[in-house]
PDB file of C-alpha atoms in Angstrom:
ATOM      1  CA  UNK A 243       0.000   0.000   0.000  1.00 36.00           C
ATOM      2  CA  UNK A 244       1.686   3.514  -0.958  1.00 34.00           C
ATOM      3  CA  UNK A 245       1.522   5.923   1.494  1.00 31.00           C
ATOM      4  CA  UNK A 246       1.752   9.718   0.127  1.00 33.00           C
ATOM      5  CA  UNK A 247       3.367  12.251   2.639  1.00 31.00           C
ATOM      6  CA  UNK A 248       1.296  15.609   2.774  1.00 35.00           C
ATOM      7  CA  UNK A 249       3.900  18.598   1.053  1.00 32.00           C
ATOM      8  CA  UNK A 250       3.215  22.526   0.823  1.00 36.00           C
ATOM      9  CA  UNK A 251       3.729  21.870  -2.814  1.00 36.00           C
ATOM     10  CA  UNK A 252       0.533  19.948  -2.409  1.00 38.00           C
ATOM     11  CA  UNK A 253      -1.470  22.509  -0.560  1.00 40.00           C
ATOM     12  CA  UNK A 254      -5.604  21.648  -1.540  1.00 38.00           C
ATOM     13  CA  UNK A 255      -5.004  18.233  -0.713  1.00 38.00           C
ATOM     14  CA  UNK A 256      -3.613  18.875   2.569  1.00 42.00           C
ATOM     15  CA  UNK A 257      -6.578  21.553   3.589  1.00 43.00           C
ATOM     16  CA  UNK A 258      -8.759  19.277   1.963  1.00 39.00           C
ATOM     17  CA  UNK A 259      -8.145  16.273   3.917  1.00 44.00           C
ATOM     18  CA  UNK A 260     -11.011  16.171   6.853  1.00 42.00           C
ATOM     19  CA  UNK A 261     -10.691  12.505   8.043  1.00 42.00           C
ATOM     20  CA  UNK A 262      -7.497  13.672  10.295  1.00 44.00           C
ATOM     21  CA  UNK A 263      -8.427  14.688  13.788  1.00 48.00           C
ATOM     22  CA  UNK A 264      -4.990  15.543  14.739  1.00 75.00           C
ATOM     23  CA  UNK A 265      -4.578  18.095  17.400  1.00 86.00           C
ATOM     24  CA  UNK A 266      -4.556  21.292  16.295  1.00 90.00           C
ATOM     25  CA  UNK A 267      -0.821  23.451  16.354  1.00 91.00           C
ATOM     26  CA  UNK A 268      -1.612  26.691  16.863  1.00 93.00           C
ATOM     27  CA  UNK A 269       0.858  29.724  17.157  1.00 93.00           C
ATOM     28  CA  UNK A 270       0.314  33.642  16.089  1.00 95.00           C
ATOM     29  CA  UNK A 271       2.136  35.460  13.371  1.00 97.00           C
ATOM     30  CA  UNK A 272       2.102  39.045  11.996  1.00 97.00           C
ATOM     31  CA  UNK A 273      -0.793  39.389  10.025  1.00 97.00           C
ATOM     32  CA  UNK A 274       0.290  41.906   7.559  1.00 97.00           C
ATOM     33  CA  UNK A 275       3.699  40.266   6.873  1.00 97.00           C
ATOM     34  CA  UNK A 276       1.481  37.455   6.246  1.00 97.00           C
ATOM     35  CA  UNK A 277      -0.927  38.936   3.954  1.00 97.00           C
ATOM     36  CA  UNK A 278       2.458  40.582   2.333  1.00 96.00           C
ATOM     37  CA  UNK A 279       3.762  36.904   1.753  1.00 97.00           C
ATOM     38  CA  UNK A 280       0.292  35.637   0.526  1.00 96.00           C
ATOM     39  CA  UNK A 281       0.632  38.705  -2.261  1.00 97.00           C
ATOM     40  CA  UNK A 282       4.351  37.815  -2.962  1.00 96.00           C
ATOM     41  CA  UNK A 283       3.049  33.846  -3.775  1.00 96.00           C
ATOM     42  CA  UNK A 284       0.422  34.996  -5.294  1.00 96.00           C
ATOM     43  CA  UNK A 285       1.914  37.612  -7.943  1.00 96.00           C
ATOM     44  CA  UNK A 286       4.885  35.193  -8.122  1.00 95.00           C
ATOM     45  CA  UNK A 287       7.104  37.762  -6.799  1.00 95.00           C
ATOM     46  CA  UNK A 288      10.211  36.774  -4.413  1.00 94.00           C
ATOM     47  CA  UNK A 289       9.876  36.209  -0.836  1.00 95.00           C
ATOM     48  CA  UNK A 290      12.970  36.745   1.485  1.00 94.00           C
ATOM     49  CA  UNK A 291      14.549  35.142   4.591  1.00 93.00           C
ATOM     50  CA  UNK A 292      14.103  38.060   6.662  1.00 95.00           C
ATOM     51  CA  UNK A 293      10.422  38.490   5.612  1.00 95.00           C
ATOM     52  CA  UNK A 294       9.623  35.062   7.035  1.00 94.00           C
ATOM     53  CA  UNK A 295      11.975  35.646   9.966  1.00 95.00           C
ATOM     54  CA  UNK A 296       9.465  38.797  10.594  1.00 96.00           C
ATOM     55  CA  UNK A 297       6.587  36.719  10.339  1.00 96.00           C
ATOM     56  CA  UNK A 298       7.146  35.227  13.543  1.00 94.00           C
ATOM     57  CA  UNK A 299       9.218  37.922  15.516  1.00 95.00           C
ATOM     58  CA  UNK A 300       6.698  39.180  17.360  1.00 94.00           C
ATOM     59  CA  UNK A 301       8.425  41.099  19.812  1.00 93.00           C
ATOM     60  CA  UNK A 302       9.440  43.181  17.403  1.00 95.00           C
ATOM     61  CA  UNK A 303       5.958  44.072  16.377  1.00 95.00           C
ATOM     62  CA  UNK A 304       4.412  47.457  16.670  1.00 96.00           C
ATOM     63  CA  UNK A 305       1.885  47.150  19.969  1.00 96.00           C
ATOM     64  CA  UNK A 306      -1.145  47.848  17.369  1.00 97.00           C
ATOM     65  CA  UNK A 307       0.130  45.333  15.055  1.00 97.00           C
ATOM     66  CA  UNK A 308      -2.182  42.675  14.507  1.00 97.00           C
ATOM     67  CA  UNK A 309      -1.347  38.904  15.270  1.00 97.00           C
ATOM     68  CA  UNK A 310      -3.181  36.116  13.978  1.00 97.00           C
ATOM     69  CA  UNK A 311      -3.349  31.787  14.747  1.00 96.00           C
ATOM     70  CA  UNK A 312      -2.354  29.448  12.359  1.00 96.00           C
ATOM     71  CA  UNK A 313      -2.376  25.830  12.702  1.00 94.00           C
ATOM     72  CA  UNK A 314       0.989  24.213  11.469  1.00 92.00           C
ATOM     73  CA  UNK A 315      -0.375  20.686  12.390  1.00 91.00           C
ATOM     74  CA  UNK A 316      -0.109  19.624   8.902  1.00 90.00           C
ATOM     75  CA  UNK A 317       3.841  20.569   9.400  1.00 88.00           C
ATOM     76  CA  UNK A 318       3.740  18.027  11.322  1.00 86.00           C
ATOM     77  CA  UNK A 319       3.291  15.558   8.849  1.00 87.00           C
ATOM     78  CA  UNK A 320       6.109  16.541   6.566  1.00 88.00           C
ATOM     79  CA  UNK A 321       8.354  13.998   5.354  1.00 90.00           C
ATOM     80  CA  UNK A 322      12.056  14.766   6.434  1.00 91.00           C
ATOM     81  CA  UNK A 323      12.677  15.727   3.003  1.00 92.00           C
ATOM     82  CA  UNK A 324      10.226  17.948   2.296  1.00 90.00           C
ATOM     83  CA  UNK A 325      10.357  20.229   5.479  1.00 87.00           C
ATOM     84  CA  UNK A 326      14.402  20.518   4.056  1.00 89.00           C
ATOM     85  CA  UNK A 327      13.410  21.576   0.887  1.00 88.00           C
ATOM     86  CA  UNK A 328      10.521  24.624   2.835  1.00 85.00           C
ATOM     87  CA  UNK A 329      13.844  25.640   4.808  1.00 84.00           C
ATOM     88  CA  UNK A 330      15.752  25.781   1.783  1.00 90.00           C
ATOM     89  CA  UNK A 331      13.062  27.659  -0.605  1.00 92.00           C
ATOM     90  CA  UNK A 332      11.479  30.739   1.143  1.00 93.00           C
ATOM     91  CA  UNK A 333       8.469  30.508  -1.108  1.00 94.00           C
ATOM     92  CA  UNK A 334       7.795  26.995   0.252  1.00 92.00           C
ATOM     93  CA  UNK A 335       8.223  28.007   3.621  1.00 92.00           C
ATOM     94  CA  UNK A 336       5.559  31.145   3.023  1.00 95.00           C
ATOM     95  CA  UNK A 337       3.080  28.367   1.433  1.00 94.00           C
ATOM     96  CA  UNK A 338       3.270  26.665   4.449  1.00 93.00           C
ATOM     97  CA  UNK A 339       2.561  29.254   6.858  1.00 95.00           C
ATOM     98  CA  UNK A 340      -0.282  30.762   4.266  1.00 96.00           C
ATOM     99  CA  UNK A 341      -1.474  27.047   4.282  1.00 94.00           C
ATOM    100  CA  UNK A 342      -1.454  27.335   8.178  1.00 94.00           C
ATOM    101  CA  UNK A 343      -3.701  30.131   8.097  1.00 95.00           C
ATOM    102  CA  UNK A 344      -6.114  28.064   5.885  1.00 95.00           C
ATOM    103  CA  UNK A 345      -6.329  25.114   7.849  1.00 94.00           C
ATOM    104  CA  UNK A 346      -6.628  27.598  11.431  1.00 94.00           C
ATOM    105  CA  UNK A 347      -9.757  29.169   9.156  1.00 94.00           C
ATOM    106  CA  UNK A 348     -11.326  25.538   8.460  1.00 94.00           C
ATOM    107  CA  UNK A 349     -11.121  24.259  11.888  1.00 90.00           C
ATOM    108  CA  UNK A 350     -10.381  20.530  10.591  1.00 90.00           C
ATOM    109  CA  UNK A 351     -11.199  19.483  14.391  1.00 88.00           C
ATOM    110  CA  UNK A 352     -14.266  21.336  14.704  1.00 91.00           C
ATOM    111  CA  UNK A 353     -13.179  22.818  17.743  1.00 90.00           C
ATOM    112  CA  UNK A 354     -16.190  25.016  19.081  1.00 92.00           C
ATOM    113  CA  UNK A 355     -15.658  28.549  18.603  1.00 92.00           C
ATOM    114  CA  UNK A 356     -15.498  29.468  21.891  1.00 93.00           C
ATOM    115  CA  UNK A 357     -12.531  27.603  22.722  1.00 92.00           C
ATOM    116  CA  UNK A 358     -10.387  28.659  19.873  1.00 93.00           C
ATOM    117  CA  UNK A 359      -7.359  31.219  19.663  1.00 94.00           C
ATOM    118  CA  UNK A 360      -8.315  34.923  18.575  1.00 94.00           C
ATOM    119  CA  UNK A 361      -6.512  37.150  16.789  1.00 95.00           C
ATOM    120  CA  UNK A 362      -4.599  40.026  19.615  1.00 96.00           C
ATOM    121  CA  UNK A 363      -2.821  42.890  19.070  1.00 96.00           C
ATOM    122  CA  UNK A 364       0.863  42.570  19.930  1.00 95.00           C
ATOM    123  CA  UNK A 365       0.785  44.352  23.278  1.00 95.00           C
ATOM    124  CA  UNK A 366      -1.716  41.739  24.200  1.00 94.00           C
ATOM    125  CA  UNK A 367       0.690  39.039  23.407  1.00 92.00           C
ATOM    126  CA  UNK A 368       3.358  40.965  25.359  1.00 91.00           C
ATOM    127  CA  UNK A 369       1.183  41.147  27.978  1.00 91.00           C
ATOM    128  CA  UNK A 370       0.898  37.384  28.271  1.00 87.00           C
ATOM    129  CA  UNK A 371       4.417  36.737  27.789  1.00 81.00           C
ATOM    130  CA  UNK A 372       5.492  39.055  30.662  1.00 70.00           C
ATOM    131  CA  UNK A 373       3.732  37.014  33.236  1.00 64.00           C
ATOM    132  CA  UNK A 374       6.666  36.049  35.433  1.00 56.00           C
ATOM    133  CA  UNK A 375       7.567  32.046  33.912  1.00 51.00           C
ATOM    134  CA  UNK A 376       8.191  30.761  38.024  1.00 51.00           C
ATOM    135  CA  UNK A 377       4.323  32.043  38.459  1.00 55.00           C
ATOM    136  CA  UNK A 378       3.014  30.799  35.244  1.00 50.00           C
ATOM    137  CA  UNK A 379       4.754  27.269  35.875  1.00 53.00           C
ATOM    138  CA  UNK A 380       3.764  27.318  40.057  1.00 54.00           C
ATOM    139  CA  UNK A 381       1.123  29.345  40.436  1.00 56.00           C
ATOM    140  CA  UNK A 382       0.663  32.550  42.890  1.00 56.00           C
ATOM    141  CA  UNK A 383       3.031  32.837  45.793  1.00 54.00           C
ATOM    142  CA  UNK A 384       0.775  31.423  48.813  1.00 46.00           C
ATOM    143  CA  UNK A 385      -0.630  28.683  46.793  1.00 50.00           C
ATOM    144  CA  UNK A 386      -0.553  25.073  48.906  1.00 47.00           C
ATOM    145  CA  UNK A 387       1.326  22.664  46.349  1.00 48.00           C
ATOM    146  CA  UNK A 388       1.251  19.052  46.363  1.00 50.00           C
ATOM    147  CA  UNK A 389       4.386  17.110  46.392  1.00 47.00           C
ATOM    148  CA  UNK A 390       5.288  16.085  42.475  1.00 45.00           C
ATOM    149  CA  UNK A 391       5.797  12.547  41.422  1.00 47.00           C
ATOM    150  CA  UNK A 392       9.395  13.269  40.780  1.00 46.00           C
ATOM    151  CA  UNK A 393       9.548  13.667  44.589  1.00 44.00           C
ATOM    152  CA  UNK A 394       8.381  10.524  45.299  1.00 43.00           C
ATOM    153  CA  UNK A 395      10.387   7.903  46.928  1.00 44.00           C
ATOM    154  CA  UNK A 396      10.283   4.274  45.528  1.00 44.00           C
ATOM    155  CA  UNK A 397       9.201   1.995  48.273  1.00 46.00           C
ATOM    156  CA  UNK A 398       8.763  -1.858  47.814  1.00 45.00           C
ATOM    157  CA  UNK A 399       5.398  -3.322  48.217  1.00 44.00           C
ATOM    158  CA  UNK A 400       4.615  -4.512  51.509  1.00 49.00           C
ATOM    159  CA  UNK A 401       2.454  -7.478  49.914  1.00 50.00           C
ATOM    160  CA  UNK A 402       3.479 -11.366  51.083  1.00 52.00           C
ATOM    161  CA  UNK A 403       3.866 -11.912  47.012  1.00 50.00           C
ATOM    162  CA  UNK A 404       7.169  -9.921  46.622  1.00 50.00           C
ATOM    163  CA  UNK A 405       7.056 -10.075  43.380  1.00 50.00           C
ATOM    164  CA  UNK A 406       9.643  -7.105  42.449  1.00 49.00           C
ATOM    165  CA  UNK A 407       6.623  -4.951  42.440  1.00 45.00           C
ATOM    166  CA  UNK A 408       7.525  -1.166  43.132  1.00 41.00           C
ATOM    167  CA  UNK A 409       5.297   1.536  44.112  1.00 39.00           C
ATOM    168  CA  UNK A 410       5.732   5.543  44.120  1.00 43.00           C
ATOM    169  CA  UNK A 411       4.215   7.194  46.811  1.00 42.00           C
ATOM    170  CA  UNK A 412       4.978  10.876  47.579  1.00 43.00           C
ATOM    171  CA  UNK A 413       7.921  11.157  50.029  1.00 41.00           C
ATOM    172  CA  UNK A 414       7.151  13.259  53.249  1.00 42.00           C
ATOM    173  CA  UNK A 415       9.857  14.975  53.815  1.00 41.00           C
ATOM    174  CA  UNK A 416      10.570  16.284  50.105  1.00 39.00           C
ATOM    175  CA  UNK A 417       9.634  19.756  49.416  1.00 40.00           C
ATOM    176  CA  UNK A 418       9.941  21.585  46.332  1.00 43.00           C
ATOM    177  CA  UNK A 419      12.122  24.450  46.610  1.00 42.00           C
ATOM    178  CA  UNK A 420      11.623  27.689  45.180  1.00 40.00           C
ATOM    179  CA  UNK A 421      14.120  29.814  43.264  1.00 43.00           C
ATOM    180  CA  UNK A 422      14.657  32.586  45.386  1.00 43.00           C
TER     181      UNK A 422
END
């Protein structure tokens, strides 16, 4: 049975491909160096390294700069070969992330509304991305925390059958330390 790997040279058959309930890969990009890049494909004009490297800088976005999801899931699905060849040809790479865009708009998943990514401005993404990373990852200072399993001790079942069997409970006396 042949198999046929998904390629941004094949872009309608990727899009059109509902029978794949993959989880959805969903990052923000600048949406006018996007629409800039879906002109340059379109008119056949040249598309540069740097273009697609602004595509995705988004701290260097304006604050009223517009940022919009894409879903790259089908990226996933690239054959080794073929995501070489997008790094190597800027115009691939542009199809992809136009492609993105496309699949994002027809919600292969049919993910409710609700729960999907909007498009922010960039000082809203800033925003988020300022949140202090030990709070995002812990939570509030003053929060109880639970011990993790990586804390645990291994302790050998107490069972009559000692059959090698090895359970992880959380130790007592381990306690996550904060970065001061």
């Amino acid at each position: 049975m042949e198999t046929r790997s998904k390629s941004v040279r094949d872009p309608k058959a990727a899009v059109a491909d509902d029978d794949d309930e993959d989880t959805p890969v969903i990052v923000h990009v600048r949406k006018k160096i996007l629409d800039e890049l879906r002109l340059a494909v379109k008119t056949n004009s040249p598309v540069s390294r740097q273009t697609l490297q602004a595509l995705i800088a988004l701290d260097d976005a304006e604050d009223d700069e517009q940022l919009v999801p894409v879903d790259l899931r089908n990226r996933l699905k690239l054959s080794a070969a073929d995501l070489d060849a997008e790094l190597k040809d800027p115009r691939l790479h542009a199809k992809a992330y136009i492609l993105a865009e496309d699949v994002f708009v027809k919600n292969p998943s049919k993910t409710p509304e609700a729960q999907r990514p909007t498009a922010m401005l960039a000082s809203e993404w800033k925003a988020n991305e300022e949140e202090p990373l030990e709070e995002a990852y812990y939570g509030e200072e003053g929060e109880e925390e639970e011990d993790f399993v990586g804390d645990a001790e291994l302790q050998e079942s107490d069972g009559e059958d000692d059959d090698d069997t090895i359970s992880l409970q959380p130790s007592k006396s381990s306690k996550r330390q904060r970065l001061g």
